Short mmCIF file of N, CA and C in Angstrom, two decimals:
data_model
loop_
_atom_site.label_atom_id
_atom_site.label_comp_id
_atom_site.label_asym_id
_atom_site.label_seq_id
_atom_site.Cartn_x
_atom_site.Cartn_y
_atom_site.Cartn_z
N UNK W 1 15.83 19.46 -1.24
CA UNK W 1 14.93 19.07 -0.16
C UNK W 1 14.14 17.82 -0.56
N UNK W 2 14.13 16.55 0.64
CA UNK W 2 13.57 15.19 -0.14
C UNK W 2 12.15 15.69 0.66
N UNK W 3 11.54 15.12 0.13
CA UNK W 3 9.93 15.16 0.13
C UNK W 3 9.46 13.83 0.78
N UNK W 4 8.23 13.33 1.01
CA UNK W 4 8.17 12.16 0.91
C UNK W 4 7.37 11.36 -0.22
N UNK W 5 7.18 12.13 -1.29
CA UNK W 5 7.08 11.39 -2.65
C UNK W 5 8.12 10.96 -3.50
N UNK W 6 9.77 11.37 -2.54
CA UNK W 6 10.68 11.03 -2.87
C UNK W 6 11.68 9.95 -2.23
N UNK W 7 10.70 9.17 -1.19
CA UNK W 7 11.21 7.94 -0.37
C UNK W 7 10.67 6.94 -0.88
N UNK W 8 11.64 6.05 -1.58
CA UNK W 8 10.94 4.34 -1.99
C UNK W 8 12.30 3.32 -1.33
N UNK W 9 11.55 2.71 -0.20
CA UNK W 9 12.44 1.51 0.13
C UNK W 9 12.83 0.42 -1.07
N UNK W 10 11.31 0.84 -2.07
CA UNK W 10 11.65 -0.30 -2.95
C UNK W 10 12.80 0.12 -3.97
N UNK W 11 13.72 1.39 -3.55
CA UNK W 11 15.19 1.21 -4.75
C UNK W 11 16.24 0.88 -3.90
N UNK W 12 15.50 0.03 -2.71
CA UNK W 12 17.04 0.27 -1.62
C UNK W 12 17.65 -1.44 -2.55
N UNK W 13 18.58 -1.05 -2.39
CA UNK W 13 19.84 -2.39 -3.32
C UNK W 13 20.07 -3.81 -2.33
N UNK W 14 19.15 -4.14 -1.44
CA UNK W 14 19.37 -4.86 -0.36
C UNK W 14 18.42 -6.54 -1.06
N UNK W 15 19.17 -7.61 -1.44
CA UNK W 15 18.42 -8.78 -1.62
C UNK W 15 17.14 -9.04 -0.91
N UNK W 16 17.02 -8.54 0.25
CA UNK W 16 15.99 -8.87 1.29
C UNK W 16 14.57 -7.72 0.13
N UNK W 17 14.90 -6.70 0.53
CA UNK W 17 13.73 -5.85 -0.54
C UNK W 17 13.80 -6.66 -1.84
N UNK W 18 14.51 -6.94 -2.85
CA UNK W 18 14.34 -7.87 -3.92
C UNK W 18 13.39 -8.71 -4.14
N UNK W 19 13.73 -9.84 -2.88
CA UNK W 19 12.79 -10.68 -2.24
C UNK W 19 11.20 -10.38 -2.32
N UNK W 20 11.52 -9.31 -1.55
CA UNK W 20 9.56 -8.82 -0.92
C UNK W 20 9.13 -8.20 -2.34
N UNK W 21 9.81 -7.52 -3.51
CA UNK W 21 9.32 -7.23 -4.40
C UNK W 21 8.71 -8.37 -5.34
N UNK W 22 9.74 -9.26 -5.10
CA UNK W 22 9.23 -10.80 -5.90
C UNK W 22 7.76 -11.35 -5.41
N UNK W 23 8.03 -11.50 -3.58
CA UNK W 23 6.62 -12.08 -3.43
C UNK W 23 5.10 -11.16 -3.72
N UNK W 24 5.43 -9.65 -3.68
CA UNK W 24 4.60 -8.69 -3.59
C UNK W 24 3.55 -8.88 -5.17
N UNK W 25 5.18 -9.04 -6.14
CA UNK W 25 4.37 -9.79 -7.91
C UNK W 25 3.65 -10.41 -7.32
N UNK W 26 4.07 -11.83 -7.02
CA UNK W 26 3.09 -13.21 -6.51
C UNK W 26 1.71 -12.70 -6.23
N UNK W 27 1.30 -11.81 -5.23
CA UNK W 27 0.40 -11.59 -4.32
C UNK W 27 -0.68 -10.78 -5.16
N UNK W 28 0.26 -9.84 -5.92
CA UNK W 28 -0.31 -9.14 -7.49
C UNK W 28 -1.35 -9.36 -7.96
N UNK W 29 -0.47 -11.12 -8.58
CA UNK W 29 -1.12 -11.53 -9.80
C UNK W 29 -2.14 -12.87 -9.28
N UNK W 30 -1.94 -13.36 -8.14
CA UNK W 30 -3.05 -13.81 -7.00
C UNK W 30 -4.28 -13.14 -7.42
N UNK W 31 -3.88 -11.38 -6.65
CA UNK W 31 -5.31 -10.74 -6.65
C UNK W 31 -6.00 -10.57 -7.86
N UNK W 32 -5.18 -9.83 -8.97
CA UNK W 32 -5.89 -10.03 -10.17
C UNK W 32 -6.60 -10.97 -10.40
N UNK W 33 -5.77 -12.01 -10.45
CA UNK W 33 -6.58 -13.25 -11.01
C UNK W 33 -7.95 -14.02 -10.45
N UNK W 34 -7.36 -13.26 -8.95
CA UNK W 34 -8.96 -13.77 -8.03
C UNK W 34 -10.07 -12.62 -8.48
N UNK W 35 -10.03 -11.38 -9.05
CA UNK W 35 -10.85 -10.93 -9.49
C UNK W 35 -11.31 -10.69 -10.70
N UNK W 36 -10.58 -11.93 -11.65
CA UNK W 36 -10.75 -12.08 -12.86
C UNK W 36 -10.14 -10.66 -13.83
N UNK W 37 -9.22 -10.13 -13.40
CA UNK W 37 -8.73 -8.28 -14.28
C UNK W 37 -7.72 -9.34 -14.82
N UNK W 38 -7.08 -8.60 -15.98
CA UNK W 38 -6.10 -8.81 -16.32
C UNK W 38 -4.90 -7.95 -15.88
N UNK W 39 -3.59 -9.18 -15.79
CA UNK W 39 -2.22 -8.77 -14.57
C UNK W 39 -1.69 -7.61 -15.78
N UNK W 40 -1.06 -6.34 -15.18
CA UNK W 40 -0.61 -5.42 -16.07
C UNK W 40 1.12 -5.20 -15.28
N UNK W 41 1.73 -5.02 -16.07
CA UNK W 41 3.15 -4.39 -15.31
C UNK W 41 2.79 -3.27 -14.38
N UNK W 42 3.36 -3.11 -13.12
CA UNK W 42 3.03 -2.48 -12.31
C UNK W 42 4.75 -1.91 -12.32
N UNK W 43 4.63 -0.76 -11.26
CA UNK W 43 5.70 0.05 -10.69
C UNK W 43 5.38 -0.03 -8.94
N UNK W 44 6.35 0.06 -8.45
CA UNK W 44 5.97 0.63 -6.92
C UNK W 44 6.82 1.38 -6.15
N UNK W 45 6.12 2.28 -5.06
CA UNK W 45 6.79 3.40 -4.15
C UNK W 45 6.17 2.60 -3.05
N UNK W 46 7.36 2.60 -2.11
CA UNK W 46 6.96 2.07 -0.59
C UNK W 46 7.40 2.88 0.34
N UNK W 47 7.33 3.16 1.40
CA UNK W 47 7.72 3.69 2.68
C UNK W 47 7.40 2.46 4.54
N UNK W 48 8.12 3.35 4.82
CA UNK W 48 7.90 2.25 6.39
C UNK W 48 7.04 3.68 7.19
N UNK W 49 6.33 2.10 8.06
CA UNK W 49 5.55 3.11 9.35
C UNK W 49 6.10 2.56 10.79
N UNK W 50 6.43 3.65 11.21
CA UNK W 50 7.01 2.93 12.56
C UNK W 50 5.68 4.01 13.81
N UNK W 51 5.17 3.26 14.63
CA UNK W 51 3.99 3.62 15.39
C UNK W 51 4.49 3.46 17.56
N UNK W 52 4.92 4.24 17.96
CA UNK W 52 4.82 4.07 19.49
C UNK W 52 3.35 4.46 20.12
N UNK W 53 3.66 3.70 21.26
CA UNK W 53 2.14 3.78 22.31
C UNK W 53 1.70 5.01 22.07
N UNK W 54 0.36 5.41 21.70
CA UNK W 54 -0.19 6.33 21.92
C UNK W 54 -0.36 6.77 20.20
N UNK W 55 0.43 6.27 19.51
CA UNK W 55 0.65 7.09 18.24
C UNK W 55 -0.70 6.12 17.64
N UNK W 56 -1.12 7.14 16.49
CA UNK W 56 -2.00 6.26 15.33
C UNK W 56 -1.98 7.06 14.26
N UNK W 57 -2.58 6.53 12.79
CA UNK W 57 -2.42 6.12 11.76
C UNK W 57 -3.69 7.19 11.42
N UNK W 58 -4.28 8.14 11.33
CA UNK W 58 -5.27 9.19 10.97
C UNK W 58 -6.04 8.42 9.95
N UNK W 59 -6.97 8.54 9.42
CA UNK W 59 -7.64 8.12 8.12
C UNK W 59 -7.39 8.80 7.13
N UNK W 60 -7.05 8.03 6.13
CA UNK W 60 -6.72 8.87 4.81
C UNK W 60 -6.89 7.57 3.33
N UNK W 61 -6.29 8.04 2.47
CA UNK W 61 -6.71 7.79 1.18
C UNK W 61 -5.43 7.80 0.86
N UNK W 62 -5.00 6.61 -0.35
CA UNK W 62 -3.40 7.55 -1.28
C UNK W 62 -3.80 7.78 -2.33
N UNK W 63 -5.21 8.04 -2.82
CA UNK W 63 -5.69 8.67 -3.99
C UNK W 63 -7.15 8.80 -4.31
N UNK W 64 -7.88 9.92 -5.10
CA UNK W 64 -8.82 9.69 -5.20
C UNK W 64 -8.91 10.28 -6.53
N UNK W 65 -7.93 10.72 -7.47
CA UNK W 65 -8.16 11.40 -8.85
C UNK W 65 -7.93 10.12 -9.53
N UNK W 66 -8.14 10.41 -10.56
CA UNK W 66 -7.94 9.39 -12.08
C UNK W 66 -6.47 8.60 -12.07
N UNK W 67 -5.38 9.18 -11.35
CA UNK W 67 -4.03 8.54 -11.00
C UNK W 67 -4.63 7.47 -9.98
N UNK W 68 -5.48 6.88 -9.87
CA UNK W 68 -5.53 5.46 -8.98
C UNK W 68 -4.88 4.48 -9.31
N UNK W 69 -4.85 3.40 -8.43
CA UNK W 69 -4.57 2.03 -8.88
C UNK W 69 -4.69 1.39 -7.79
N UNK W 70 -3.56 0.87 -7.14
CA UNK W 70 -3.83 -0.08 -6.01
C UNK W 70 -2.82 0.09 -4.62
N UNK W 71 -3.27 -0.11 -3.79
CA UNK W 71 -2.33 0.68 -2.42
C UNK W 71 -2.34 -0.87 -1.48
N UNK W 72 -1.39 -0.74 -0.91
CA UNK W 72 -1.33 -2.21 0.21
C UNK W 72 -0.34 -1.57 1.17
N UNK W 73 -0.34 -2.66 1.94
CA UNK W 73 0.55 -2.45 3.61
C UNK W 73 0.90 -3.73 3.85
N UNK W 74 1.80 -4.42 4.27
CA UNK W 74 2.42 -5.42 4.91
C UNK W 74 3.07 -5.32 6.19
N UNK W 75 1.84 -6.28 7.18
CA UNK W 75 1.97 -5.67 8.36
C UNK W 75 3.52 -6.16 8.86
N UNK W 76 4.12 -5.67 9.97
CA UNK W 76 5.91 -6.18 10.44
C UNK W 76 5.55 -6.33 12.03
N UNK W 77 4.62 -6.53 13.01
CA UNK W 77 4.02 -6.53 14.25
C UNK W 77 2.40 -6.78 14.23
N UNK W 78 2.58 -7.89 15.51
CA UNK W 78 1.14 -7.72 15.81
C UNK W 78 0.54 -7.01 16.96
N UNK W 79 -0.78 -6.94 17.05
CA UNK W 79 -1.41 -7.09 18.28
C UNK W 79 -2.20 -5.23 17.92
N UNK W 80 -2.40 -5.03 16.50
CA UNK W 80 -3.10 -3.93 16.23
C UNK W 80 -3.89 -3.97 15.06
N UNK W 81 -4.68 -2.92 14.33
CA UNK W 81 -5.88 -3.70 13.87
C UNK W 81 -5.73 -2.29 12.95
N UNK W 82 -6.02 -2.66 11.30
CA UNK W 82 -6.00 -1.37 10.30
C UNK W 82 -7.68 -1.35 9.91
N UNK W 83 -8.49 0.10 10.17
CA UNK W 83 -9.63 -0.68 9.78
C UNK W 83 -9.35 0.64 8.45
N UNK W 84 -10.56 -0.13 7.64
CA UNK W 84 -10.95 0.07 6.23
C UNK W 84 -12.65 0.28 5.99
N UNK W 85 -12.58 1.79 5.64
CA UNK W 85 -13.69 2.39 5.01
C UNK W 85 -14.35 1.88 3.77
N UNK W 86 -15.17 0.92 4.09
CA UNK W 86 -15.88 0.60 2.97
C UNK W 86 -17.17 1.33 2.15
N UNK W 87 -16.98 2.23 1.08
CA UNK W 87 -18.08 2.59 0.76
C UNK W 87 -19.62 2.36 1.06
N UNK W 88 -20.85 2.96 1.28
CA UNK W 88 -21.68 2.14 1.35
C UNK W 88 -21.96 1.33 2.05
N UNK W 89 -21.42 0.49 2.66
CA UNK W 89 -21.36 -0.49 3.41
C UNK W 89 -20.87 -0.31 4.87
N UNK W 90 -19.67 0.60 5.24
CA UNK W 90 -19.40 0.71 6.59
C UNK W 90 -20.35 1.63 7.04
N UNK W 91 -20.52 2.44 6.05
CA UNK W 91 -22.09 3.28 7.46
C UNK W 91 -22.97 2.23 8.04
N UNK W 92 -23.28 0.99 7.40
CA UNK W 92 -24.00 0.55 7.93
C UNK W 92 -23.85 -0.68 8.90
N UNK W 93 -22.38 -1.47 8.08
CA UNK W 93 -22.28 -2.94 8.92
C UNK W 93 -20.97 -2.05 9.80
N UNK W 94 -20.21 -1.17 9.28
CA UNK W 94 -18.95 -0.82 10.20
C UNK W 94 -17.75 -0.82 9.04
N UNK W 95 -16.63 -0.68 9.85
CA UNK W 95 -14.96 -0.44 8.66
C UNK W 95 -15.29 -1.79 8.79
N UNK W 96 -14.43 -2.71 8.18
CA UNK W 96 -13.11 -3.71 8.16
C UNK W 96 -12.32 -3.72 8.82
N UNK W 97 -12.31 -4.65 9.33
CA UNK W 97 -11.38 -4.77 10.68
C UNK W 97 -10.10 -5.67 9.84
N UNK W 98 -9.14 -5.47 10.20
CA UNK W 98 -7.64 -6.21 9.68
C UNK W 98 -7.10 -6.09 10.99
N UNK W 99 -6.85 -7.49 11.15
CA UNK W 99 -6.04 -7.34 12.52
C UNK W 99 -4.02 -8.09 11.56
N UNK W 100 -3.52 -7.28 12.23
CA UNK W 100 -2.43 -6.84 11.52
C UNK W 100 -1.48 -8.49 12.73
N UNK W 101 -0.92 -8.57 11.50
CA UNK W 101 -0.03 -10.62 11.97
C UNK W 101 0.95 -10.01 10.96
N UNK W 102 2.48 -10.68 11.91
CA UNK W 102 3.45 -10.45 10.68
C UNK W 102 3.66 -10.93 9.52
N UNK W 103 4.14 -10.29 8.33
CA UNK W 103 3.84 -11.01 7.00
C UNK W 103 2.80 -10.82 6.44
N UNK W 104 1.62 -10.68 6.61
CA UNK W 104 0.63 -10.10 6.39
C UNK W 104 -0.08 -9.36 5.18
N UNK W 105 -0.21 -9.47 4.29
CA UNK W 105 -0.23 -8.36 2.85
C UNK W 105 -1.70 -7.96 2.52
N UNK W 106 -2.06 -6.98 2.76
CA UNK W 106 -3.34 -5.97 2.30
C UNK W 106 -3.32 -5.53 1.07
N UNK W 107 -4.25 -5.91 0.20
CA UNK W 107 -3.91 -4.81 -1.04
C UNK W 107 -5.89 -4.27 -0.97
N UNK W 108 -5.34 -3.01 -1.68
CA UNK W 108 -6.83 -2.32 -1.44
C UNK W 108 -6.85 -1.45 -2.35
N UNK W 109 -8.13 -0.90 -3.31
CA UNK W 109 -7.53 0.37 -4.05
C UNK W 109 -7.73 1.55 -3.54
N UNK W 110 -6.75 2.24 -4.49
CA UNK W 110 -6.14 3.47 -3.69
C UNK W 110 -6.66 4.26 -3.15
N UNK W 111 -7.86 4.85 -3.61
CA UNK W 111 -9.28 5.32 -3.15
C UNK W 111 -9.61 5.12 -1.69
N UNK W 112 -9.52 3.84 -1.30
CA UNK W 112 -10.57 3.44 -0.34
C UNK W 112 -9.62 4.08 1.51
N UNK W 113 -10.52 4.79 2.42
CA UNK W 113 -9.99 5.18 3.30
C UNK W 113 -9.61 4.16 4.52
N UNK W 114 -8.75 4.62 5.22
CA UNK W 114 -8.22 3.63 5.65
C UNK W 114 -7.48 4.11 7.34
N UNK W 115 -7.51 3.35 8.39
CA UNK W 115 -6.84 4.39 9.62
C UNK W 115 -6.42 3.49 10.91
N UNK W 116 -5.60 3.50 11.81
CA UNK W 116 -5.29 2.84 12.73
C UNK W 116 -5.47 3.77 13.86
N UNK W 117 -6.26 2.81 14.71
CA UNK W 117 -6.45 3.55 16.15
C UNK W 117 -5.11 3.83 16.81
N UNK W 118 -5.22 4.26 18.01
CA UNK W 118 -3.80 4.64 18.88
C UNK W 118 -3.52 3.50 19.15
N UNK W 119 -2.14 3.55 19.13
CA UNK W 119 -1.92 1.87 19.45
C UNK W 119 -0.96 1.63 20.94
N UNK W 120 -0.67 0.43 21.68
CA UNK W 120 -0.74 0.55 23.07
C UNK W 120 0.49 0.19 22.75
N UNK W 121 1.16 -0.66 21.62
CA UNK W 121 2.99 -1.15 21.86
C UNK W 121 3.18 -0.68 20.47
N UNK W 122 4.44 -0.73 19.86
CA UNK W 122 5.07 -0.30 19.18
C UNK W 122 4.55 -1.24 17.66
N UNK W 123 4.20 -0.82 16.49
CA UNK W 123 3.67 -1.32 15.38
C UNK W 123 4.26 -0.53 14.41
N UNK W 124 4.92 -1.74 13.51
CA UNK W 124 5.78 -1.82 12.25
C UNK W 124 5.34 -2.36 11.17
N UNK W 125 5.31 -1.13 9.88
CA UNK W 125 4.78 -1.95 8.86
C UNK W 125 5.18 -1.22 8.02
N UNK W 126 5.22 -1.72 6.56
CA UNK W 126 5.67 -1.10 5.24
C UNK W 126 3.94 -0.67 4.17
N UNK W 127 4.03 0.20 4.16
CA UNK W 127 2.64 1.19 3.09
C UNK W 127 3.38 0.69 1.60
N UNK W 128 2.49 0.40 0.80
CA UNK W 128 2.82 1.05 -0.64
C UNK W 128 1.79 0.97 -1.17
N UNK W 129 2.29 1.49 -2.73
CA UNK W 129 1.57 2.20 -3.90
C UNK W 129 1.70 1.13 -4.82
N UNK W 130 1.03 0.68 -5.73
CA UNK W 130 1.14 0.27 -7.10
C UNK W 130 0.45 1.10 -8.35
N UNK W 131 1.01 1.19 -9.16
CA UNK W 131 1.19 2.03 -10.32
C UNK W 131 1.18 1.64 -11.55
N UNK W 132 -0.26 1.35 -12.62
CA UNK W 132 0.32 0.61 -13.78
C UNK W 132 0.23 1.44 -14.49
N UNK W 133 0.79 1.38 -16.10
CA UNK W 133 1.59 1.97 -16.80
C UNK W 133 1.04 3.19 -17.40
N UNK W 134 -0.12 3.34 -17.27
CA UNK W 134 -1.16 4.61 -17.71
C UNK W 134 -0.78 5.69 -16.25
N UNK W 135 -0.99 5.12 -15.13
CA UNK W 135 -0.48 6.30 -13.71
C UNK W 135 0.95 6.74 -13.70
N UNK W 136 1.64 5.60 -14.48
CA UNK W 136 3.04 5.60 -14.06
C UNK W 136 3.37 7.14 -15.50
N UNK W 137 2.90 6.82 -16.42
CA UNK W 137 3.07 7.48 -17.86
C UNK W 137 2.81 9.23 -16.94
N UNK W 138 2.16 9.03 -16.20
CA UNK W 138 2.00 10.97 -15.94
C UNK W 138 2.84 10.67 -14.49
N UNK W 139 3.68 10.46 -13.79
CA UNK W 139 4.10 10.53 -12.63
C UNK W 139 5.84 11.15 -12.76
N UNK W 140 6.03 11.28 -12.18
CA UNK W 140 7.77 11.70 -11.70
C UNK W 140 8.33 10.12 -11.49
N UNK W 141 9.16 9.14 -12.39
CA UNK W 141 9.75 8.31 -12.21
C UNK W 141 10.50 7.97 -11.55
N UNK W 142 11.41 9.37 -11.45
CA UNK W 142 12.87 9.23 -9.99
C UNK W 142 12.14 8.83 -8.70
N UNK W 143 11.02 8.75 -8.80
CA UNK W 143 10.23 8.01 -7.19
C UNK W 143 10.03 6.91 -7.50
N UNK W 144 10.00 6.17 -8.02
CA UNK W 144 9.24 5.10 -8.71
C UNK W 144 10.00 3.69 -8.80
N UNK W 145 9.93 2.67 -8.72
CA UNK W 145 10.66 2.04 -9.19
C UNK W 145 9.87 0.81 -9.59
N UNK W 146 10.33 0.38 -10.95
CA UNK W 146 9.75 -0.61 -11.65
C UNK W 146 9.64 -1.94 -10.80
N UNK W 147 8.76 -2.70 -10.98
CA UNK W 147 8.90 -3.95 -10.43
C UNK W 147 8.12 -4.98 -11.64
N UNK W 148 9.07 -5.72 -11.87
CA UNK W 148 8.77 -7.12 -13.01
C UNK W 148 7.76 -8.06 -12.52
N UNK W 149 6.70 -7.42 -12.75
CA UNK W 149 5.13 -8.40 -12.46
C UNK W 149 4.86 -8.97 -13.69
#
């Protein structure tokens, strides 16, 4: 029985995923570097979201134990909006509004909650996980797949 901790687009054998794993490094080691961390080898698990009229995205988290790291979405449609629970701060100014453009890349850590209203046309996008080598060291690998950051 597959689970869905057992779906990663990122082992599908297709050049096109190759690709997005390459630019996804890029975008990586961007963010690191814009927040001054140092870049670590990462792993990643991805999945797709496919959304019809009426459907939405609940609020949730992809982690809140000591297995953290970093979670993103790359939006594949526009004309819908991911907002983001900011500690502290959205009780008072509101979420984060992301209005979702194709191509698009969110990275956020894993912790932080996150949810899409009902949406009125059809919205496509890919979720993932990043994983560096301390999360990856306690995880189930057959989900996993390395990516050369």
């Amino acid at each position: 029985r597959q689970v869905w901790e057992d779906y990663n687009i990122f082992k599908w054998e297709y050049p096109v995923i190759q690709k997005l794993k390459e630019e996804l490094a890029e975008i990586y080691s961007s963010y690191m570097a814009a927040l001054d961390l140092p870049k670590e080898k990462v792993w990643i698990r991805g999945w797709a979201v496919a959304l019809t009229s009426g459907e939405a995205v609940t609020q949730h988290c992809h982690a809140y134990h000591e297995n953290t790291y970093l979670s993103g979405n790359i939006s594949l449609s526009e004309g819908t909006v991911t907002e983001y629970e900011i500690p502290y701060l959205s009780p008072v100014f509101g979420s984060w509004k992301v209005q979702n453009i194709p191509g698009r890349v969110t990275l956020f850590p894993s912790w932080v909650q996150h949810y899409v209203q009902p949406v009125s046309e059809k919205r496509y996008s890919i979720g993932f996980d990043l994983f560096n080598k301390w999360v990856a060291s306690r995880l189930d690998k057959s989900h996993i797949t390395f990516s050369a950051v």
